[in-house]
Amino acid sequence: MKRRSFVAMLAAPGAAGPGWAERLGVMCQLGSTEAGARKVIEAAAQAGFRRVQVNFAWDGVDEGFLKGLPGWLSAAGLKCEALGAYVNCLAPGVNLMRTREQDFMRAMEVAPAAGARILVAWTGSHLPDLMKADARNPGRTSEDAIVRFIERHLKGLERARLKLALETYITLACPDAVSLRRLLDRLPELVGAVLDPPNLTPVARYGERDEVMKEMVRTLGERVAVAHLKDFRLRADGQSYDLPGPLGGVMNYPLYLKLVRGLKGDVPVVAEHIGPAEFAETRRRLMAM
């Protein structure tokens, strides 16, 4: 299949998208054992979710875990929309969240078997600490490194018919919507963005967070591949954020959900930063909005 045809297939919205009840999904953090993973998966199903993003410790699981995952999801009646493969695209030799480059390559094989159409990865950092800023992270040099990494893996993504969704944070490379869009404009359309207002709101503009949210949706536009639902509040130090689950902070959720519902195509919507015990109540509250 030619790249242009493949990209068009990925980008084309369905004739009629699913309803909110079906579309609303949850992040399942599976850990590294079958027993723990199956408990989380079952909790998501019991809470009423039908779609999930799955993430786990890639450097801590064996082949049995990877081969078993599709069956565990199927048995619970869950559709895996996106698979976390959180490699550090900027510096793949720096293990940012238990995912190495070889794990990212394994993810391209695992995702189709699990039914996932999207891989999610970090833009990246020079440091192994997600929450710690580094002056080298922003800027063209880091963007060049990310482009080189992704270009190495474009053929693999195409073969697996996958999109790649890049997630960032205020401490990482491309820490806001403008810089993330600049990066995406250098890459084919099968590479998109994770829409996540807490991750993309500069601390200096925290007081303008509603306007920043609207700007990021306009800026990222058709390149949004996944929408994450969590919340945030400024810490007492005035330099960083607490990141609770949805409706646990100060974010304007009626505005955000309106913007998310207005995205073109069947963009996965994933509630995160909640544990299994919170799945049902979080879903109930979001469904009521």
PDB file of C-alpha atoms in Angstrom:
ATOM      1  CA  MET A   1       0.000   0.000   0.000  1.00  0.00           C
ATOM      2  CA  LYS A   2       1.307   3.442  -0.928  1.00  0.00           C
ATOM      3  CA  ARG A   3       1.938   5.863   1.941  1.00  0.00           C
ATOM      4  CA  ARG A   4      -0.641   8.369   0.677  1.00  0.00           C
ATOM      5  CA  SER A   5      -3.377   5.716   0.523  1.00  0.00           C
ATOM      6  CA  PHE A   6      -2.434   4.372   3.933  1.00  0.00           C
ATOM      7  CA  VAL A   7      -2.509   7.812   5.546  1.00  0.00           C
ATOM      8  CA  ALA A   8      -5.876   8.568   3.960  1.00  0.00           C
ATOM      9  CA  MET A   9      -7.250   5.329   5.364  1.00  0.00           C
ATOM     10  CA  LEU A  10      -6.078   6.267   8.863  1.00  0.00           C
ATOM     11  CA  ALA A  11      -7.290   9.838   8.711  1.00  0.00           C
ATOM     12  CA  ALA A  12     -10.751   9.335   7.197  1.00  0.00           C
ATOM     13  CA  PRO A  13     -13.536   9.777   9.771  1.00  0.00           C
ATOM     14  CA  GLY A  14     -16.342   7.244   9.911  1.00  0.00           C
ATOM     15  CA  ALA A  15     -19.747   8.037   8.462  1.00  0.00           C
ATOM     16  CA  ALA A  16     -21.222   8.136  11.943  1.00  0.00           C
ATOM     17  CA  GLY A  17     -19.043   8.157  15.026  1.00  0.00           C
ATOM     18  CA  PRO A  18     -19.883   6.158  18.149  1.00  0.00           C
ATOM     19  CA  GLY A  19     -21.908   7.641  20.985  1.00  0.00           C
ATOM     20  CA  TRP A  20     -20.281   9.077  24.099  1.00  0.00           C
ATOM     21  CA  ALA A  21     -21.047   5.978  26.168  1.00  0.00           C
ATOM     22  CA  GLU A  22     -19.062   3.820  23.760  1.00  0.00           C
ATOM     23  CA  ARG A  23     -16.378   6.370  22.985  1.00  0.00           C
ATOM     24  CA  LEU A  24     -15.356   7.142  26.581  1.00  0.00           C
ATOM     25  CA  GLY A  25     -12.435   4.915  27.518  1.00  0.00           C
ATOM     26  CA  VAL A  26      -9.984   4.522  30.376  1.00  0.00           C
ATOM     27  CA  MET A  27      -6.248   4.065  30.833  1.00  0.00           C
ATOM     28  CA  CYS A  28      -5.414   0.592  32.119  1.00  0.00           C
ATOM     29  CA  GLN A  29      -2.025   0.521  33.832  1.00  0.00           C
ATOM     30  CA  LEU A  30      -1.345  -3.209  33.818  1.00  0.00           C
ATOM     31  CA  GLY A  31       1.979  -3.501  35.627  1.00  0.00           C
ATOM     32  CA  SER A  32       4.001  -6.567  34.658  1.00  0.00           C
ATOM     33  CA  THR A  33       2.134  -9.665  35.895  1.00  0.00           C
ATOM     34  CA  GLU A  34      -0.792 -11.528  34.365  1.00  0.00           C
ATOM     35  CA  ALA A  35      -2.766 -11.589  37.606  1.00  0.00           C
ATOM     36  CA  GLY A  36      -2.428  -7.848  38.147  1.00  0.00           C
ATOM     37  CA  ALA A  37      -3.159  -7.042  34.520  1.00  0.00           C
ATOM     38  CA  ARG A  38      -6.316  -9.129  34.425  1.00  0.00           C
ATOM     39  CA  LYS A  39      -7.643  -7.486  37.590  1.00  0.00           C
ATOM     40  CA  VAL A  40      -7.284  -4.028  36.041  1.00  0.00           C
ATOM     41  CA  ILE A  41      -8.847  -5.153  32.760  1.00  0.00           C
ATOM     42  CA  GLU A  42     -11.794  -6.731  34.569  1.00  0.00           C
ATOM     43  CA  ALA A  43     -12.281  -3.589  36.684  1.00  0.00           C
ATOM     44  CA  ALA A  44     -12.509  -1.491  33.523  1.00  0.00           C
ATOM     45  CA  ALA A  45     -15.125  -3.810  32.051  1.00  0.00           C
ATOM     46  CA  GLN A  46     -17.151  -3.941  35.267  1.00  0.00           C
ATOM     47  CA  ALA A  47     -17.137  -0.131  35.410  1.00  0.00           C
ATOM     48  CA  GLY A  48     -18.868  -0.050  32.029  1.00  0.00           C
ATOM     49  CA  PHE A  49     -15.953   0.935  29.813  1.00  0.00           C
ATOM     50  CA  ARG A  50     -15.712  -0.700  26.406  1.00  0.00           C
ATOM     51  CA  ARG A  51     -12.587   1.032  25.123  1.00  0.00           C
ATOM     52  CA  VAL A  52      -9.179   1.304  26.760  1.00  0.00           C
ATOM     53  CA  GLN A  53      -5.637   2.505  26.353  1.00  0.00           C
ATOM     54  CA  VAL A  54      -3.310  -0.107  27.738  1.00  0.00           C
ATOM     55  CA  ASN A  55       0.094   0.563  29.269  1.00  0.00           C
ATOM     56  CA  PHE A  56       2.528  -1.649  31.140  1.00  0.00           C
ATOM     57  CA  ALA A  57       6.182  -2.020  32.091  1.00  0.00           C
ATOM     58  CA  TRP A  58       7.609  -3.117  28.741  1.00  0.00           C
ATOM     59  CA  ASP A  59      11.012  -3.891  30.204  1.00  0.00           C
ATOM     60  CA  GLY A  60       9.420  -6.104  32.861  1.00  0.00           C
ATOM     61  CA  VAL A  61       7.074  -8.372  30.891  1.00  0.00           C
ATOM     62  CA  ASP A  62       7.800 -11.643  29.127  1.00  0.00           C
ATOM     63  CA  GLU A  63       6.522 -13.119  25.880  1.00  0.00           C
ATOM     64  CA  GLY A  64       3.756 -14.953  27.708  1.00  0.00           C
ATOM     65  CA  PHE A  65       2.350 -11.626  28.915  1.00  0.00           C
ATOM     66  CA  LEU A  66       2.459 -10.125  25.424  1.00  0.00           C
ATOM     67  CA  LYS A  67       0.875 -13.172  23.800  1.00  0.00           C
ATOM     68  CA  GLY A  68      -1.811 -13.393  26.475  1.00  0.00           C
ATOM     69  CA  LEU A  69      -2.839  -9.720  26.379  1.00  0.00           C
ATOM     70  CA  PRO A  70      -5.165  -9.893  23.335  1.00  0.00           C
ATOM     71  CA  GLY A  71      -7.091 -12.772  24.893  1.00  0.00           C
ATOM     72  CA  TRP A  72      -7.443 -11.028  28.251  1.00  0.00           C
ATOM     73  CA  LEU A  73      -8.909  -7.963  26.573  1.00  0.00           C
ATOM     74  CA  SER A  74     -11.219 -10.004  24.363  1.00  0.00           C
ATOM     75  CA  ALA A  75     -12.503 -12.072  27.282  1.00  0.00           C
ATOM     76  CA  ALA A  76     -13.465  -8.858  29.092  1.00  0.00           C
ATOM     77  CA  GLY A  77     -15.189  -7.420  26.025  1.00  0.00           C
ATOM     78  CA  LEU A  78     -12.747  -4.521  25.776  1.00  0.00           C
ATOM     79  CA  LYS A  79     -11.441  -2.833  22.644  1.00  0.00           C
ATOM     80  CA  CYS A  80      -7.845  -1.655  22.902  1.00  0.00           C
ATOM     81  CA  GLU A  81      -7.865   1.724  21.159  1.00  0.00           C
ATOM     82  CA  ALA A  82      -4.275   2.669  21.913  1.00  0.00           C
ATOM     83  CA  LEU A  83      -1.220   0.884  23.233  1.00  0.00           C
ATOM     84  CA  GLY A  84       1.255   2.732  25.405  1.00  0.00           C
ATOM     85  CA  ALA A  85       4.759   2.339  24.004  1.00  0.00           C
ATOM     86  CA  TYR A  86       6.265   5.274  25.861  1.00  0.00           C
ATOM     87  CA  VAL A  87       9.727   5.277  24.371  1.00  0.00           C
ATOM     88  CA  ASN A  88      11.791   8.443  24.755  1.00  0.00           C
ATOM     89  CA  CYS A  89      11.774   9.595  21.114  1.00  0.00           C
ATOM     90  CA  LEU A  90      14.285  12.362  21.777  1.00  0.00           C
ATOM     91  CA  ALA A  91      16.851  10.121  23.460  1.00  0.00           C
ATOM     92  CA  PRO A  92      15.796   6.469  23.113  1.00  0.00           C
ATOM     93  CA  GLY A  93      18.832   5.346  25.069  1.00  0.00           C
ATOM     94  CA  VAL A  94      17.436   7.142  28.128  1.00  0.00           C
ATOM     95  CA  ASN A  95      14.702   4.994  29.672  1.00  0.00           C
ATOM     96  CA  LEU A  96      12.025   7.522  30.576  1.00  0.00           C
ATOM     97  CA  MET A  97       9.127   5.216  31.441  1.00  0.00           C
ATOM     98  CA  ARG A  98      10.258   1.580  31.242  1.00  0.00           C
ATOM     99  CA  THR A  99      10.137   1.488  27.447  1.00  0.00           C
ATOM    100  CA  ARG A 100      13.261   1.107  25.323  1.00  0.00           C
ATOM    101  CA  GLU A 101      13.605   1.354  21.563  1.00  0.00           C
ATOM    102  CA  GLN A 102      13.505  -2.429  21.235  1.00  0.00           C
ATOM    103  CA  ASP A 103      10.267  -2.407  23.227  1.00  0.00           C
ATOM    104  CA  PHE A 104       8.795   0.165  20.851  1.00  0.00           C
ATOM    105  CA  MET A 105       9.618  -2.186  17.995  1.00  0.00           C
ATOM    106  CA  ARG A 106       7.929  -5.061  19.837  1.00  0.00           C
ATOM    107  CA  ALA A 107       4.894  -2.836  20.350  1.00  0.00           C
ATOM    108  CA  MET A 108       4.458  -2.546  16.589  1.00  0.00           C
ATOM    109  CA  GLU A 109       3.999  -6.325  16.532  1.00  0.00           C
ATOM    110  CA  VAL A 110       1.823  -6.566  19.643  1.00  0.00           C
ATOM    111  CA  ALA A 111      -0.567  -3.710  18.800  1.00  0.00           C
ATOM    112  CA  PRO A 112      -2.328  -5.324  15.804  1.00  0.00           C
ATOM    113  CA  ALA A 113      -2.846  -8.569  17.727  1.00  0.00           C
ATOM    114  CA  ALA A 114      -4.382  -6.573  20.596  1.00  0.00           C
ATOM    115  CA  GLY A 115      -6.619  -4.676  18.178  1.00  0.00           C
ATOM    116  CA  ALA A 116      -4.900  -1.340  18.777  1.00  0.00           C
ATOM    117  CA  ARG A 117      -4.671   1.178  15.948  1.00  0.00           C
ATOM    118  CA  ILE A 118      -2.478   3.703  17.764  1.00  0.00           C
ATOM    119  CA  LEU A 119       0.826   3.621  19.650  1.00  0.00           C
ATOM    120  CA  VAL A 120       1.513   6.369  22.183  1.00  0.00           C
ATOM    121  CA  ALA A 121       5.057   7.600  22.919  1.00  0.00           C
ATOM    122  CA  TRP A 122       6.744  10.535  24.657  1.00  0.00           C
ATOM    123  CA  THR A 123       8.324  13.344  22.698  1.00  0.00           C
ATOM    124  CA  GLY A 124      11.116  12.816  25.178  1.00  0.00           C
ATOM    125  CA  SER A 125      13.806  14.251  27.398  1.00  0.00           C
ATOM    126  CA  HIS A 126      17.552  14.176  27.898  1.00  0.00           C
ATOM    127  CA  LEU A 127      16.851  13.087  31.485  1.00  0.00           C
ATOM    128  CA  PRO A 128      15.343   9.839  32.828  1.00  0.00           C
ATOM    129  CA  ASP A 129      12.932  11.863  35.002  1.00  0.00           C
ATOM    130  CA  LEU A 130       9.639  12.758  33.340  1.00  0.00           C
ATOM    131  CA  MET A 131       8.870  15.558  35.800  1.00  0.00           C
ATOM    132  CA  LYS A 132      12.262  17.277  35.713  1.00  0.00           C
ATOM    133  CA  ALA A 133      12.935  20.004  33.155  1.00  0.00           C
ATOM    134  CA  ASP A 134      16.167  20.204  31.186  1.00  0.00           C
ATOM    135  CA  ALA A 135      17.263  23.295  29.270  1.00  0.00           C
ATOM    136  CA  ARG A 136      18.269  21.083  26.328  1.00  0.00           C
ATOM    137  CA  ASN A 137      14.773  19.687  25.806  1.00  0.00           C
ATOM    138  CA  PRO A 138      13.029  22.576  24.002  1.00  0.00           C
ATOM    139  CA  GLY A 139      14.188  23.743  20.599  1.00  0.00           C
ATOM    140  CA  ARG A 140      15.149  22.666  17.114  1.00  0.00           C
ATOM    141  CA  THR A 141      17.985  20.314  18.067  1.00  0.00           C
ATOM    142  CA  SER A 142      15.633  18.153  20.118  1.00  0.00           C
ATOM    143  CA  GLU A 143      12.973  18.291  17.413  1.00  0.00           C
ATOM    144  CA  ASP A 144      15.542  17.115  14.858  1.00  0.00           C
ATOM    145  CA  ALA A 145      16.395  14.136  17.062  1.00  0.00           C
ATOM    146  CA  ILE A 146      12.724  13.186  17.429  1.00  0.00           C
ATOM    147  CA  VAL A 147      12.206  13.377  13.668  1.00  0.00           C
ATOM    148  CA  ARG A 148      15.218  11.114  13.085  1.00  0.00           C
ATOM    149  CA  PHE A 149      13.904   8.544  15.551  1.00  0.00           C
ATOM    150  CA  ILE A 150      10.424   8.484  14.053  1.00  0.00           C
ATOM    151  CA  GLU A 151      11.715   8.324  10.482  1.00  0.00           C
ATOM    152  CA  ARG A 152      13.629   5.162  11.425  1.00  0.00           C
ATOM    153  CA  HIS A 153      10.331   3.528  12.357  1.00  0.00           C
ATOM    154  CA  LEU A 154       7.902   4.863   9.751  1.00  0.00           C
ATOM    155  CA  LYS A 155       8.036   1.722   7.631  1.00  0.00           C
ATOM    156  CA  GLY A 156       7.301  -0.436  10.664  1.00  0.00           C
ATOM    157  CA  LEU A 157       4.311   1.718  11.591  1.00  0.00           C
ATOM    158  CA  GLU A 158       3.029   1.552   8.025  1.00  0.00           C
ATOM    159  CA  ARG A 159       3.410  -2.221   7.832  1.00  0.00           C
ATOM    160  CA  ALA A 160       1.415  -2.588  11.039  1.00  0.00           C
ATOM    161  CA  ARG A 161      -1.127   0.021   9.869  1.00  0.00           C
ATOM    162  CA  LEU A 162      -0.603   2.040  13.028  1.00  0.00           C
ATOM    163  CA  LYS A 163      -0.694   5.693  13.919  1.00  0.00           C
ATOM    164  CA  LEU A 164       1.783   7.135  16.406  1.00  0.00           C
ATOM    165  CA  ALA A 165       0.463   9.646  18.950  1.00  0.00           C
ATOM    166  CA  LEU A 166       3.131  11.822  20.551  1.00  0.00           C
ATOM    167  CA  GLU A 167       2.520  12.856  24.137  1.00  0.00           C
ATOM    168  CA  THR A 168       4.447  15.669  25.757  1.00  0.00           C
ATOM    169  CA  TYR A 169       4.626  17.529  29.068  1.00  0.00           C
ATOM    170  CA  ILE A 170       5.753  20.966  30.198  1.00  0.00           C
ATOM    171  CA  THR A 171       9.173  19.538  31.099  1.00  0.00           C
ATOM    172  CA  LEU A 172       9.775  17.675  27.832  1.00  0.00           C
ATOM    173  CA  ALA A 173      10.657  18.433  24.239  1.00  0.00           C
ATOM    174  CA  CYS A 174       7.861  20.321  22.426  1.00  0.00           C
ATOM    175  CA  PRO A 175       6.261  21.376  25.728  1.00  0.00           C
ATOM    176  CA  ASP A 176       3.321  23.284  24.240  1.00  0.00           C
ATOM    177  CA  ALA A 177       0.902  23.034  21.338  1.00  0.00           C
ATOM    178  CA  VAL A 178       2.798  25.424  19.058  1.00  0.00           C
ATOM    179  CA  SER A 179       6.087  23.533  19.290  1.00  0.00           C
ATOM    180  CA  LEU A 180       4.328  20.175  19.064  1.00  0.00           C
ATOM    181  CA  ARG A 181       2.519  21.259  15.899  1.00  0.00           C
ATOM    182  CA  ARG A 182       5.800  22.519  14.450  1.00  0.00           C
ATOM    183  CA  LEU A 183       7.205  19.031  14.973  1.00  0.00           C
ATOM    184  CA  LEU A 184       4.148  17.325  13.475  1.00  0.00           C
ATOM    185  CA  ASP A 185       4.358  19.504  10.375  1.00  0.00           C
ATOM    186  CA  ARG A 186       7.706  17.838   9.632  1.00  0.00           C
ATOM    187  CA  LEU A 187       6.211  14.348   9.843  1.00  0.00           C
ATOM    188  CA  PRO A 188       3.620  12.382   7.842  1.00  0.00           C
ATOM    189  CA  GLU A 189       0.008  12.396   8.939  1.00  0.00           C
ATOM    190  CA  LEU A 190       0.237   8.955  10.500  1.00  0.00           C
ATOM    191  CA  VAL A 191       2.022  10.774  13.355  1.00  0.00           C
ATOM    192  CA  GLY A 192      -0.336  12.767  15.547  1.00  0.00           C
ATOM    193  CA  ALA A 193      -0.649  14.296  18.994  1.00  0.00           C
ATOM    194  CA  VAL A 194      -2.115  13.428  22.366  1.00  0.00           C
ATOM    195  CA  LEU A 195      -4.460  16.239  23.372  1.00  0.00           C
ATOM    196  CA  ASP A 196      -3.955  16.732  27.113  1.00  0.00           C
ATOM    197  CA  PRO A 197      -4.440  20.273  28.498  1.00  0.00           C
ATOM    198  CA  PRO A 198      -2.489  19.803  31.764  1.00  0.00           C
ATOM    199  CA  ASN A 199       0.512  18.567  29.782  1.00  0.00           C
ATOM    200  CA  LEU A 200       0.345  21.406  27.251  1.00  0.00           C
ATOM    201  CA  THR A 201      -0.395  24.426  29.468  1.00  0.00           C
ATOM    202  CA  PRO A 202       2.734  26.463  30.278  1.00  0.00           C
ATOM    203  CA  VAL A 203       2.941  27.376  33.953  1.00  0.00           C
ATOM    204  CA  ALA A 204       3.264  31.033  32.940  1.00  0.00           C
ATOM    205  CA  ARG A 205      -0.210  30.814  31.347  1.00  0.00           C
ATOM    206  CA  TYR A 206      -1.936  28.808  34.068  1.00  0.00           C
ATOM    207  CA  GLY A 207      -4.240  31.750  34.792  1.00  0.00           C
ATOM    208  CA  GLU A 208      -5.315  31.728  31.125  1.00  0.00           C
ATOM    209  CA  ARG A 209      -5.863  27.983  30.994  1.00  0.00           C
ATOM    210  CA  ASP A 210      -9.275  28.135  29.287  1.00  0.00           C
ATOM    211  CA  GLU A 211      -7.897  30.230  26.446  1.00  0.00           C
ATOM    212  CA  VAL A 212      -4.798  28.027  26.244  1.00  0.00           C
ATOM    213  CA  MET A 213      -7.063  24.988  25.943  1.00  0.00           C
ATOM    214  CA  LYS A 214      -8.991  26.488  23.051  1.00  0.00           C
ATOM    215  CA  GLU A 215      -5.736  27.533  21.371  1.00  0.00           C
ATOM    216  CA  MET A 216      -4.226  24.052  21.634  1.00  0.00           C
ATOM    217  CA  VAL A 217      -7.272  22.462  20.017  1.00  0.00           C
ATOM    218  CA  ARG A 218      -7.138  24.971  17.165  1.00  0.00           C
ATOM    219  CA  THR A 219      -3.384  24.507  16.784  1.00  0.00           C
ATOM    220  CA  LEU A 220      -3.286  20.712  16.851  1.00  0.00           C
ATOM    221  CA  GLY A 221      -6.581  20.390  15.004  1.00  0.00           C
ATOM    222  CA  GLU A 222      -6.763  17.425  12.669  1.00  0.00           C
ATOM    223  CA  ARG A 223      -3.499  16.015  14.059  1.00  0.00           C
ATOM    224  CA  VAL A 224      -5.091  15.069  17.394  1.00  0.00           C
ATOM    225  CA  ALA A 225      -4.879  11.268  17.553  1.00  0.00           C
ATOM    226  CA  VAL A 226      -5.862  10.641  21.200  1.00  0.00           C
ATOM    227  CA  ALA A 227      -7.544  12.820  23.842  1.00  0.00           C
ATOM    228  CA  HIS A 228      -6.600  12.227  27.476  1.00  0.00           C
ATOM    229  CA  LEU A 229      -8.849  13.192  30.370  1.00  0.00           C
ATOM    230  CA  LYS A 230      -7.145  14.134  33.613  1.00  0.00           C
ATOM    231  CA  ASP A 231      -6.955  17.350  35.634  1.00  0.00           C
ATOM    232  CA  PHE A 232      -4.424  19.686  37.186  1.00  0.00           C
ATOM    233  CA  ARG A 233      -3.767  22.363  39.753  1.00  0.00           C
ATOM    234  CA  LEU A 234      -0.742  24.573  40.335  1.00  0.00           C
ATOM    235  CA  ARG A 235       1.481  23.426  43.181  1.00  0.00           C
ATOM    236  CA  ALA A 236       2.463  25.730  46.009  1.00  0.00           C
ATOM    237  CA  ASP A 237       5.912  26.188  44.460  1.00  0.00           C
ATOM    238  CA  GLY A 238       4.272  27.898  41.476  1.00  0.00           C
ATOM    239  CA  GLN A 239       6.536  25.935  39.107  1.00  0.00           C
ATOM    240  CA  SER A 240       4.787  22.606  38.570  1.00  0.00           C
ATOM    241  CA  TYR A 241       1.429  20.844  38.615  1.00  0.00           C
ATOM    242  CA  ASP A 242      -0.401  18.252  40.627  1.00  0.00           C
ATOM    243  CA  LEU A 243      -2.098  15.907  38.167  1.00  0.00           C
ATOM    244  CA  PRO A 244      -5.196  14.210  39.619  1.00  0.00           C
ATOM    245  CA  GLY A 245      -7.760  12.304  37.615  1.00  0.00           C
ATOM    246  CA  PRO A 246     -10.659  13.911  35.737  1.00  0.00           C
ATOM    247  CA  LEU A 247     -12.660  16.478  37.738  1.00  0.00           C
ATOM    248  CA  GLY A 248     -10.101  16.406  40.533  1.00  0.00           C
ATOM    249  CA  GLY A 249      -8.551  19.810  39.864  1.00  0.00           C
ATOM    250  CA  VAL A 250      -9.391  23.202  38.379  1.00  0.00           C
ATOM    251  CA  MET A 251      -9.792  22.390  34.693  1.00  0.00           C
ATOM    252  CA  ASN A 252     -12.913  23.624  32.918  1.00  0.00           C
ATOM    253  CA  TYR A 253     -14.330  20.201  32.091  1.00  0.00           C
ATOM    254  CA  PRO A 254     -17.544  21.352  30.385  1.00  0.00           C
ATOM    255  CA  LEU A 255     -15.381  23.360  27.973  1.00  0.00           C
ATOM    256  CA  TYR A 256     -12.898  20.548  27.439  1.00  0.00           C
ATOM    257  CA  LEU A 257     -15.524  17.910  26.743  1.00  0.00           C
ATOM    258  CA  LYS A 258     -17.241  20.253  24.308  1.00  0.00           C
ATOM    259  CA  LEU A 259     -13.937  20.659  22.453  1.00  0.00           C
ATOM    260  CA  VAL A 260     -13.230  16.924  22.514  1.00  0.00           C
ATOM    261  CA  ARG A 261     -16.674  16.086  21.181  1.00  0.00           C
ATOM    262  CA  GLY A 262     -16.033  18.531  18.348  1.00  0.00           C
ATOM    263  CA  LEU A 263     -12.893  16.761  17.136  1.00  0.00           C
ATOM    264  CA  LYS A 264     -13.169  15.236  13.682  1.00  0.00           C
ATOM    265  CA  GLY A 265     -13.130  11.478  13.366  1.00  0.00           C
ATOM    266  CA  ASP A 266     -13.316   8.753  15.978  1.00  0.00           C
ATOM    267  CA  VAL A 267     -10.564  10.089  18.243  1.00  0.00           C
ATOM    268  CA  PRO A 268     -10.049   7.817  21.283  1.00  0.00           C
ATOM    269  CA  VAL A 269     -10.984   9.522  24.566  1.00  0.00           C
ATOM    270  CA  VAL A 270      -9.146   8.107  27.578  1.00  0.00           C
ATOM    271  CA  ALA A 271      -9.678   8.942  31.266  1.00  0.00           C
ATOM    272  CA  GLU A 272      -6.415   8.564  33.162  1.00  0.00           C
ATOM    273  CA  HIS A 273      -4.606   9.094  36.474  1.00  0.00           C
ATOM    274  CA  ILE A 274      -7.212   6.988  38.253  1.00  0.00           C
ATOM    275  CA  GLY A 275      -6.948   3.536  39.779  1.00  0.00           C
ATOM    276  CA  PRO A 276      -9.362   0.637  39.286  1.00  0.00           C
ATOM    277  CA  ALA A 277     -11.312   1.548  42.431  1.00  0.00           C
ATOM    278  CA  GLU A 278     -12.122   4.923  40.824  1.00  0.00           C
ATOM    279  CA  PHE A 279     -13.096   3.644  37.381  1.00  0.00           C
ATOM    280  CA  ALA A 280     -16.852   3.333  37.930  1.00  0.00           C
ATOM    281  CA  GLU A 281     -17.373   6.651  39.727  1.00  0.00           C
ATOM    282  CA  THR A 282     -15.222   8.550  37.248  1.00  0.00           C
ATOM    283  CA  ARG A 283     -17.159   7.087  34.346  1.00  0.00           C
ATOM    284  CA  ARG A 284     -20.471   7.949  36.010  1.00  0.00           C
ATOM    285  CA  ARG A 285     -19.431  11.577  36.514  1.00  0.00           C
ATOM    286  CA  LEU A 286     -18.079  11.987  32.990  1.00  0.00           C
ATOM    287  CA  MET A 287     -21.129  10.346  31.448  1.00  0.00           C
ATOM    288  CA  ALA A 288     -23.324  12.889  33.231  1.00  0.00           C
ATOM    289  CA  MET A 289     -21.566  15.810  31.525  1.00  0.00           C
TER     290      MET A 289
END
